[in-house]
PDB file of C-alpha atoms in Angstrom:
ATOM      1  CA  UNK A  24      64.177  -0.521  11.719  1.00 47.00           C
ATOM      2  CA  UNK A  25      64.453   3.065  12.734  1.00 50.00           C
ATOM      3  CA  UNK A  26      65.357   2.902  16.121  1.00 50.00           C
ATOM      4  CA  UNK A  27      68.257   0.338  15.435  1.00 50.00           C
ATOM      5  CA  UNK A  28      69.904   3.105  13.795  1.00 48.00           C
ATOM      6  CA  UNK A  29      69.298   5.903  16.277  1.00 47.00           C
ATOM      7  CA  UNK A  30      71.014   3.210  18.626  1.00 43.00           C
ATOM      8  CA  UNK A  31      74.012   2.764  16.526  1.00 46.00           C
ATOM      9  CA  UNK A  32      74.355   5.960  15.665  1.00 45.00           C
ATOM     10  CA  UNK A  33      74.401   6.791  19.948  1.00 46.00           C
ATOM     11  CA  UNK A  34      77.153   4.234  20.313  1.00 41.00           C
ATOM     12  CA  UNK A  35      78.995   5.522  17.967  1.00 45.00           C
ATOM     13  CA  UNK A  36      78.899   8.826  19.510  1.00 44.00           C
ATOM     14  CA  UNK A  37      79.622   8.072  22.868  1.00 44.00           C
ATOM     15  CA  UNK A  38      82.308   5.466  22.041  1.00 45.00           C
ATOM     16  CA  UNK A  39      85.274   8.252  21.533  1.00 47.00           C
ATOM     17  CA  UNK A  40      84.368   9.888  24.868  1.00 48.00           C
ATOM     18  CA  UNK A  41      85.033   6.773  26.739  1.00 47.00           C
ATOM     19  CA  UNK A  42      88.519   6.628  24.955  1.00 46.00           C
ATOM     20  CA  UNK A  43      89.304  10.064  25.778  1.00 46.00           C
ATOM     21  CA  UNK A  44      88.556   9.329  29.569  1.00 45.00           C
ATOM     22  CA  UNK A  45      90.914   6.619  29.618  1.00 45.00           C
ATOM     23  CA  UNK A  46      93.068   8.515  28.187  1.00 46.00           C
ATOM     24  CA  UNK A  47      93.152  10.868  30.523  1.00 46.00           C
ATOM     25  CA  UNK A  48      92.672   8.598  33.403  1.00 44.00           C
ATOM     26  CA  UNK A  49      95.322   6.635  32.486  1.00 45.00           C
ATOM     27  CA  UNK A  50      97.663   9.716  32.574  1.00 46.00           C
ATOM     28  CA  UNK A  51      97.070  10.635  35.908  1.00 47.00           C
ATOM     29  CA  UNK A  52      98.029   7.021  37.423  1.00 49.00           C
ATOM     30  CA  UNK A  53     100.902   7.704  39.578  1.00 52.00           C
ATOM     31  CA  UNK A  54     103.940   4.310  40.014  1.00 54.00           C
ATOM     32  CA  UNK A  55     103.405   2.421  43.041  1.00 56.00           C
ATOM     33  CA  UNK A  56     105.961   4.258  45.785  1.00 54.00           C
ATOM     34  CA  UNK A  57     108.782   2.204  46.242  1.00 53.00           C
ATOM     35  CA  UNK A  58     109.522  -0.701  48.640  1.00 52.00           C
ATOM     36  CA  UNK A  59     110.435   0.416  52.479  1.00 49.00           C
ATOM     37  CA  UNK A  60     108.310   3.344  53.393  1.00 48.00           C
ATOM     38  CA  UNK A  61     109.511   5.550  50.215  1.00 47.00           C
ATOM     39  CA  UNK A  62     106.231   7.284  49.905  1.00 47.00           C
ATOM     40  CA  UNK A  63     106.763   9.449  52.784  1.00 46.00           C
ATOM     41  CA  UNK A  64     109.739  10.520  51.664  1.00 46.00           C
ATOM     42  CA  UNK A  65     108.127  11.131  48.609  1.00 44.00           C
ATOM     43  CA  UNK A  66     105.454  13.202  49.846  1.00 49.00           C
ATOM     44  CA  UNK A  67     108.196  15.490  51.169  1.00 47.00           C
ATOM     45  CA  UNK A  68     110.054  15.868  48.417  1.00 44.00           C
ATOM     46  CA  UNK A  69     107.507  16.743  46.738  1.00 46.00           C
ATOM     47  CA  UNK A  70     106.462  19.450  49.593  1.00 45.00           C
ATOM     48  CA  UNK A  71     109.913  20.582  48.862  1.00 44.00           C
ATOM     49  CA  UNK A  72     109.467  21.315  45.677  1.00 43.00           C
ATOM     50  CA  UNK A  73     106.052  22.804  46.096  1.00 46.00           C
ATOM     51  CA  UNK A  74     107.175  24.940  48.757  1.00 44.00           C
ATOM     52  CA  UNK A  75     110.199  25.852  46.430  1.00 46.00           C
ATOM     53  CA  UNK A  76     107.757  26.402  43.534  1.00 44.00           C
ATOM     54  CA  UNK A  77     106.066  29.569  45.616  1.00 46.00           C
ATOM     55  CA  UNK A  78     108.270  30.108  48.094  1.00 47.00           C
ATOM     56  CA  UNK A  79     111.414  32.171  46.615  1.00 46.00           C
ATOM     57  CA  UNK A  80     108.566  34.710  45.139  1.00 46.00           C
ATOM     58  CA  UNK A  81     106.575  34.575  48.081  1.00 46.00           C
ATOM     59  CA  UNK A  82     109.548  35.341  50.691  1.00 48.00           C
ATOM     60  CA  UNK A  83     111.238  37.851  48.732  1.00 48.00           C
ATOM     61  CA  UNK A  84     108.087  39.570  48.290  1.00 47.00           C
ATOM     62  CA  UNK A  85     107.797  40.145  52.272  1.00 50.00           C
ATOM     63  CA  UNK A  86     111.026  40.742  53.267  1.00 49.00           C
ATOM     64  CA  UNK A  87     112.166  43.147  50.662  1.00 53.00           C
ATOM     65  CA  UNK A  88     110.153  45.801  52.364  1.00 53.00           C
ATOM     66  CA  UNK A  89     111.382  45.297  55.462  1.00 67.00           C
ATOM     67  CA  UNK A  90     114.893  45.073  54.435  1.00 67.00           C
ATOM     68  CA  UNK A  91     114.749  48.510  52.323  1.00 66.00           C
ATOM     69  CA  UNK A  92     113.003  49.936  55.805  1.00 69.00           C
ATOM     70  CA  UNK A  93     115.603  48.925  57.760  1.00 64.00           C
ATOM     71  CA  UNK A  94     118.691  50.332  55.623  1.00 56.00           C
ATOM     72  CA  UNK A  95     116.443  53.749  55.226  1.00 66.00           C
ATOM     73  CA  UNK A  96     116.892  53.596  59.368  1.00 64.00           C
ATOM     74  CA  UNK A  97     120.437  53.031  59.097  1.00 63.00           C
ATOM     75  CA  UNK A  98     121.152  55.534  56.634  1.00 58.00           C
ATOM     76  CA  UNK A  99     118.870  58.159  58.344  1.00 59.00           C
ATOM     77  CA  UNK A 100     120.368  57.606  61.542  1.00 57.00           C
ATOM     78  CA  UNK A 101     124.195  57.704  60.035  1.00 51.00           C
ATOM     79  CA  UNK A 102     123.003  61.076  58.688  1.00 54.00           C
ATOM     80  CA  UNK A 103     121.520  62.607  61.801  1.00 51.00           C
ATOM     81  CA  UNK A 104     125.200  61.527  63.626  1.00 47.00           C
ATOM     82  CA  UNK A 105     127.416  62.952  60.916  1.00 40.00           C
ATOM     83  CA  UNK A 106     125.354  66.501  61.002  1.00 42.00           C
ATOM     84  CA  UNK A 107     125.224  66.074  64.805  1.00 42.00           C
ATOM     85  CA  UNK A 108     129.235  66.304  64.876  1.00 38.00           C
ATOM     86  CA  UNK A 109     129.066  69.059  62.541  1.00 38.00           C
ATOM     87  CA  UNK A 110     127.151  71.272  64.091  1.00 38.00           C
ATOM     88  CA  UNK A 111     129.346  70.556  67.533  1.00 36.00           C
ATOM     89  CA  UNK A 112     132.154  71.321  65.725  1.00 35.00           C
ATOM     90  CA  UNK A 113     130.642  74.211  64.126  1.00 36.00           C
ATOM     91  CA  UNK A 114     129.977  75.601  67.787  1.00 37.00           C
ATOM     92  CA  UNK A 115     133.445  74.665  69.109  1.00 42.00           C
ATOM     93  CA  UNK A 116     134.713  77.017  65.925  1.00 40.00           C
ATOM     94  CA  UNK A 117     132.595  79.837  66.803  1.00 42.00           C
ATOM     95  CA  UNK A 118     133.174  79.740  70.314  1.00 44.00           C
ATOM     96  CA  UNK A 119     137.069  79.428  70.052  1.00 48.00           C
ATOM     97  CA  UNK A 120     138.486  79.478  66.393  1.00 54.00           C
ATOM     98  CA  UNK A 121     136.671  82.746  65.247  1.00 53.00           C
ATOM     99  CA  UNK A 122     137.879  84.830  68.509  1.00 73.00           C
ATOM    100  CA  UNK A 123     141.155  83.606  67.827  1.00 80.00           C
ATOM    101  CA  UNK A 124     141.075  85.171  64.439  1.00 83.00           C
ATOM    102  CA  UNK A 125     139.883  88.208  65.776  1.00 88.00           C
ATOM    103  CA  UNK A 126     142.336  88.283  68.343  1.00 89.00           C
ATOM    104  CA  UNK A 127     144.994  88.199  66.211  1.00 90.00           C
ATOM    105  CA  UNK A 128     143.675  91.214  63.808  1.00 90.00           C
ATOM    106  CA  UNK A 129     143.344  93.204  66.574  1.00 92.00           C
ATOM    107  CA  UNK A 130     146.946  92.833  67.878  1.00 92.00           C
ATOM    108  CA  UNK A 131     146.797  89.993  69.868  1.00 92.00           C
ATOM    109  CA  UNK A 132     151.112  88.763  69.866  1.00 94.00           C
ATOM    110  CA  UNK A 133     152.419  85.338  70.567  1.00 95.00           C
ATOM    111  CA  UNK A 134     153.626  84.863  74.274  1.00 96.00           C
ATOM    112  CA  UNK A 135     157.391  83.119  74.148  1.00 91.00           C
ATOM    113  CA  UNK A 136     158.458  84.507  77.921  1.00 89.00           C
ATOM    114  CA  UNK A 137     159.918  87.757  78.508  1.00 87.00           C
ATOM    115  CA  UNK A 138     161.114  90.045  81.202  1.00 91.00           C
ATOM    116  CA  UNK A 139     158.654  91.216  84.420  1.00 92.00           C
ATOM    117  CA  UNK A 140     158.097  94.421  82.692  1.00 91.00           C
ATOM    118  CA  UNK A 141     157.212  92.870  79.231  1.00 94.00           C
ATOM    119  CA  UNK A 142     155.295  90.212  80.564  1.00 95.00           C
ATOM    120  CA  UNK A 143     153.606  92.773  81.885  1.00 92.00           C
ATOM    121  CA  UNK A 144     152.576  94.821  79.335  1.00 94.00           C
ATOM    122  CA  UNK A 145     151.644  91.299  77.068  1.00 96.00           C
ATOM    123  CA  UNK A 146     149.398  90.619  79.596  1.00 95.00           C
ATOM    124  CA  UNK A 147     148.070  93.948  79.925  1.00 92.00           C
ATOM    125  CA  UNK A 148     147.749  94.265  76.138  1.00 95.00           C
ATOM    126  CA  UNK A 149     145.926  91.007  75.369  1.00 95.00           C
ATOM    127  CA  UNK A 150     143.552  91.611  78.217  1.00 94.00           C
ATOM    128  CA  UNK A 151     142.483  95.178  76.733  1.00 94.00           C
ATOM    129  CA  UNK A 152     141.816  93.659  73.614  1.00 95.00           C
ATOM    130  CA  UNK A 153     139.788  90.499  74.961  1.00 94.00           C
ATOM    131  CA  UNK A 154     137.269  93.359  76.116  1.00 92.00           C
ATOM    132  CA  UNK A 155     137.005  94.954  73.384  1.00 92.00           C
ATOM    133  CA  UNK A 156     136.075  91.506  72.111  1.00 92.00           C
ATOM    134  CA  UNK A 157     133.253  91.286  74.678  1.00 88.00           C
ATOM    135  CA  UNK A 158     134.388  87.295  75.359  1.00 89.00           C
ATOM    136  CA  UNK A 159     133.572  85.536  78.251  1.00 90.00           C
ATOM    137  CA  UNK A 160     135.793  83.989  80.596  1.00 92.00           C
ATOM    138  CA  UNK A 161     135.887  80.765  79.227  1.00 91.00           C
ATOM    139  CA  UNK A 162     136.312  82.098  75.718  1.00 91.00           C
ATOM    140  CA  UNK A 163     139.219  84.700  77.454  1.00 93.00           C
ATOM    141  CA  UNK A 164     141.379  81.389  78.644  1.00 94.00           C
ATOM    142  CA  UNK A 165     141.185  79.829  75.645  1.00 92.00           C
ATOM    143  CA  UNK A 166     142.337  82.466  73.387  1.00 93.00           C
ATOM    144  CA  UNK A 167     144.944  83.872  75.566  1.00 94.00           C
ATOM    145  CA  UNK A 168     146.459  80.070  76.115  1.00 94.00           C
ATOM    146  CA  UNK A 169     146.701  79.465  72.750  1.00 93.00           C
ATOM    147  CA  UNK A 170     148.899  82.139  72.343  1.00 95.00           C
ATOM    148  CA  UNK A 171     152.025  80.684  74.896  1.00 96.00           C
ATOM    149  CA  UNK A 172     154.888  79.019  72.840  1.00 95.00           C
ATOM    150  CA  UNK A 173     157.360  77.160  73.392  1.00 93.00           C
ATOM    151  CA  UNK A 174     158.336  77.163  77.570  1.00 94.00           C
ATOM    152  CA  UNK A 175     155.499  79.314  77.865  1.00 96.00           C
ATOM    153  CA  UNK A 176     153.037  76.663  76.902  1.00 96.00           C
ATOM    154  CA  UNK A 177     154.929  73.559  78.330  1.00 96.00           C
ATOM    155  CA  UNK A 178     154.753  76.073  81.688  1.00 97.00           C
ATOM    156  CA  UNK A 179     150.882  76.340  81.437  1.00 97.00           C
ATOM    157  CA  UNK A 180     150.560  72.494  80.598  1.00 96.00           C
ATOM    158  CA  UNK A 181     152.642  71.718  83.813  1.00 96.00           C
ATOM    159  CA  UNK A 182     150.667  73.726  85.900  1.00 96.00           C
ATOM    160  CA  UNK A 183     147.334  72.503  85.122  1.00 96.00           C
ATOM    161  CA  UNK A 184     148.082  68.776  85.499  1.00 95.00           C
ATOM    162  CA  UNK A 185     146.032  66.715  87.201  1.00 93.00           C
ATOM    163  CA  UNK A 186     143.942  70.127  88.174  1.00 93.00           C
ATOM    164  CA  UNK A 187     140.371  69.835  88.046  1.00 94.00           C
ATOM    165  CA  UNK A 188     138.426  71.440  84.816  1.00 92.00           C
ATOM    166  CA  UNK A 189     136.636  73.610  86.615  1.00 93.00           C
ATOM    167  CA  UNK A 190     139.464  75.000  89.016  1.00 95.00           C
ATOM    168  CA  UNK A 191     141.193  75.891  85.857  1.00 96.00           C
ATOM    169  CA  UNK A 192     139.579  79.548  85.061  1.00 96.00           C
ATOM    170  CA  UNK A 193     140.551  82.942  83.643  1.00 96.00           C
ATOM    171  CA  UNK A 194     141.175  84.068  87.109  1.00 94.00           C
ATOM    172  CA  UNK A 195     143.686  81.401  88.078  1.00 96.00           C
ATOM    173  CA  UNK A 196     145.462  82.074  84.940  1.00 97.00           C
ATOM    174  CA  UNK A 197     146.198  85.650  85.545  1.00 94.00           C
ATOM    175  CA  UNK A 198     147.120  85.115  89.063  1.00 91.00           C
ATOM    176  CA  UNK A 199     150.056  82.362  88.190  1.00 95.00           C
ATOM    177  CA  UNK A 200     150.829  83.771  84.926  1.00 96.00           C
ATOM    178  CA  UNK A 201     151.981  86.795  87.756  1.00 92.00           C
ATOM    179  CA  UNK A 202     153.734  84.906  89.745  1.00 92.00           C
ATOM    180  CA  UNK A 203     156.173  82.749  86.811  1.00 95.00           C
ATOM    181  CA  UNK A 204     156.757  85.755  84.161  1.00 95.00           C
ATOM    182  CA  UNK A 205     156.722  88.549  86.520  1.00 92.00           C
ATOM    183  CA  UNK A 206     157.700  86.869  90.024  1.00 92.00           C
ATOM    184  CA  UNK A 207     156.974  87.080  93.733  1.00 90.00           C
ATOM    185  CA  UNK A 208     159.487  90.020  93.868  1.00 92.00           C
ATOM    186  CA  UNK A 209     158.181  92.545  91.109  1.00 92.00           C
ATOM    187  CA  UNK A 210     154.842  91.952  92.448  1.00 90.00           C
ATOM    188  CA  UNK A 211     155.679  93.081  96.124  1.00 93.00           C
ATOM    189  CA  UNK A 212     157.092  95.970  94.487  1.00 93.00           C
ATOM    190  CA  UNK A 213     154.021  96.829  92.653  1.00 93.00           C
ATOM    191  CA  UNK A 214     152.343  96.200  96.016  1.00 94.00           C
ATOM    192  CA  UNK A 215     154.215  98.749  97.856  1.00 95.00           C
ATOM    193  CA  UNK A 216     153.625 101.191  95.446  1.00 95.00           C
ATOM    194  CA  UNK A 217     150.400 101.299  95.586  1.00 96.00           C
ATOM    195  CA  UNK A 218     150.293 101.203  98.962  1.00 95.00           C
ATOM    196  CA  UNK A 219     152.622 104.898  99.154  1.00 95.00           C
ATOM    197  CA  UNK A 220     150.560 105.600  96.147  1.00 96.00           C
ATOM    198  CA  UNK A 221     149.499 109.956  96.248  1.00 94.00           C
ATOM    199  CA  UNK A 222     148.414 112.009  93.273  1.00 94.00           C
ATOM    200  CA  UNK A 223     151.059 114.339  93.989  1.00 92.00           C
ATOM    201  CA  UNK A 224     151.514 116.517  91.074  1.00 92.00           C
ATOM    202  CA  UNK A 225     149.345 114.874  88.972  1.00 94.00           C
ATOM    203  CA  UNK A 226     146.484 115.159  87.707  1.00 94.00           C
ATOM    204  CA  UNK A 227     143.418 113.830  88.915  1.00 94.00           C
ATOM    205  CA  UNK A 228     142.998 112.272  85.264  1.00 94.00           C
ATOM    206  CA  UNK A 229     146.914 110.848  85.630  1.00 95.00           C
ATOM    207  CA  UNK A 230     146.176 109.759  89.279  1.00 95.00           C
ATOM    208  CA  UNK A 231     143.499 107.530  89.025  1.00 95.00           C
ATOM    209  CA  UNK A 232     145.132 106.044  85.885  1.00 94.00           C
ATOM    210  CA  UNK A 233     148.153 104.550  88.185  1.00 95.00           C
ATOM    211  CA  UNK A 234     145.387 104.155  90.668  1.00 96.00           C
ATOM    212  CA  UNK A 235     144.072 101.225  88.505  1.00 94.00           C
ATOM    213  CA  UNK A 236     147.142  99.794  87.451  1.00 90.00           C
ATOM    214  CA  UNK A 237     148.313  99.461  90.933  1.00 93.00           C
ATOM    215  CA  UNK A 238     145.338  97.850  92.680  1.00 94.00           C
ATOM    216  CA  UNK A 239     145.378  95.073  90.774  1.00 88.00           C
ATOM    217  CA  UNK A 240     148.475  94.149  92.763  1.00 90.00           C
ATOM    218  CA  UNK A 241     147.018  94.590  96.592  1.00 92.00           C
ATOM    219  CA  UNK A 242     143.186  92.869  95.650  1.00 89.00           C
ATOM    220  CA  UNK A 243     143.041  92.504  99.580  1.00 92.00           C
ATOM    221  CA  UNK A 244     143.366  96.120 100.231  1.00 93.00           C
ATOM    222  CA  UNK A 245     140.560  97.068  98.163  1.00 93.00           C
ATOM    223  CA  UNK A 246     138.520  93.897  98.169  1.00 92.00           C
ATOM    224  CA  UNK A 247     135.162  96.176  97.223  1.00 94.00           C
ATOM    225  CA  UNK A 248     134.033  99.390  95.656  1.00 94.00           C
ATOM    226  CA  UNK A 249     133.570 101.059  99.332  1.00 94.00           C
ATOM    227  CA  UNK A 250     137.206 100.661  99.994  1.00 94.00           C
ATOM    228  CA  UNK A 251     138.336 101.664  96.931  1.00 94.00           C
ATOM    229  CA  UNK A 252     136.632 104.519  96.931  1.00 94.00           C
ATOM    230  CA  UNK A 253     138.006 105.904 100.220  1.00 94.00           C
ATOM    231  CA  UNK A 254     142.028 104.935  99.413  1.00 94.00           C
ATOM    232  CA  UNK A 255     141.327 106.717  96.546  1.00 94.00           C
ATOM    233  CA  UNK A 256     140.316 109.577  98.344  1.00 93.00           C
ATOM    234  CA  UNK A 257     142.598 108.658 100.793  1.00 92.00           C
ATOM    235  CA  UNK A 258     145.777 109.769  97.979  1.00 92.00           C
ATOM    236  CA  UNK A 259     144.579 113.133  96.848  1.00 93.00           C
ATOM    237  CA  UNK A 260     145.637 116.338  97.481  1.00 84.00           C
ATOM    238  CA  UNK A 261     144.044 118.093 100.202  1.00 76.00           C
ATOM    239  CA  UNK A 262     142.617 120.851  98.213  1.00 71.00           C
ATOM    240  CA  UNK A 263     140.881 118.017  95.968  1.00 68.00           C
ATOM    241  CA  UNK A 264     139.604 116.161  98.622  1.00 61.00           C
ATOM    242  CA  UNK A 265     137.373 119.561  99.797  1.00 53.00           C
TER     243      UNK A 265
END
């Protein structure tokens, strides 16, 4: 009679784990798909949704990186151009702007046309001070065109049109700033001076000052030091010359 208990008493125990399995087997049963080939379309819905289910985290995980790399590029190259322009315009304002300024507290006058004599002398004047300034020649054009006004500068635009950059130099200036302010005539007159130029009774001090003023007129009669020195010598007094 024993063992028919122990039997009972294993049926019993069993008995609620079969329930439970078809419990749970029941609630995994999927519906039949529906009629005309609906479980493929099924299968990618679902897909769909699986792939939408991991994919927003997923994606934004990857290209966040790469997007935040690639406006640090941007931003780092934006940077490098805007201090790129600064620093060229820092040059340009060093290399023209600040000898301006300086030209100007030194004495340096506006240029508005004048007569031979006082074109002259503006010329002269800004030239002197330009060398005290120890600017080059490219520096020495741009300060001394900046100050013509008015006819003066519309002049100096005129003249230059359609030049080529480099033909346009501190030289060239001088030589047809001569020939508008203080003309063809004043010029040969300076010429011919120089040529009849003597010390006379001056000084040797007060001769070579006129000496140098002169010969800037007559360039082709003293094209080097050699012949400079010897029409030089050429109009002192006799007594000098020994």
């Amino acid at each position: 009679m024993a063992p028919r208990r122990e039997l009972r008493g294993n049926v019993r125990a069993t008995a609620p784990n079969e329930n439970e399995n078809e419990e749970n087997t029941g609630s995994a049963v999927l519906p039949p798909p529906p009629p005309g080939g609906g479980g493929a379309g099924a299968e990618e819905a679902g897909a769909a949704a699986g792939a939408g289910a991991a994919g927003p985290g997923a994606g934004q995980g990857q290209a966040m990186p790469d997007l935040t790399m690639l406006v640090q590029a941007i931003a780092g190259a934006f940077q490098a151009a805007v201090a790129g322009a600064r620093g060229a315009g820092h040059q340009e304002d060093a290399g023209v702007r600040l000898p301006l300024e300086r030209l100007r507290s030194l004495g340096g006058t506006e240029f508005r046309g004048m007569s031979a004599e006082s074109s002259e002398a503006w010329l002269e004047s800004t030239k002197r001070i330009l060398g005290q300034m120890s600017c080059t020649d490219v520096q020495k054009l741009g300060c001394v065109v900046s100050l013509l006004q008015k006819d003066a500068y519309t002049w100096w635009t005129t003249t230059i049109a359609g030049m080529a950059e480099a033909d346009v130099t501190w030289t060239f200036f001088q030589n047809v700033f001569k020939r508008r302010y203080l003309g063809v005539r004043y010029l040969d007159e300076k010429k011919r001076e120089f040529m009849s130029l003597t010390q006379g009774s001056m000084s040797v001090a007060e001769y070579e000052v006129q000496f140098v003023r002169l010969s800037q007129y007559a360039p082709e009669l003293v094209p080097d030091e050699r012949a400079r020195c010897e029409r030089f010598r050429y109009g002192l007094e006799t007594d000098v010359k020994m």
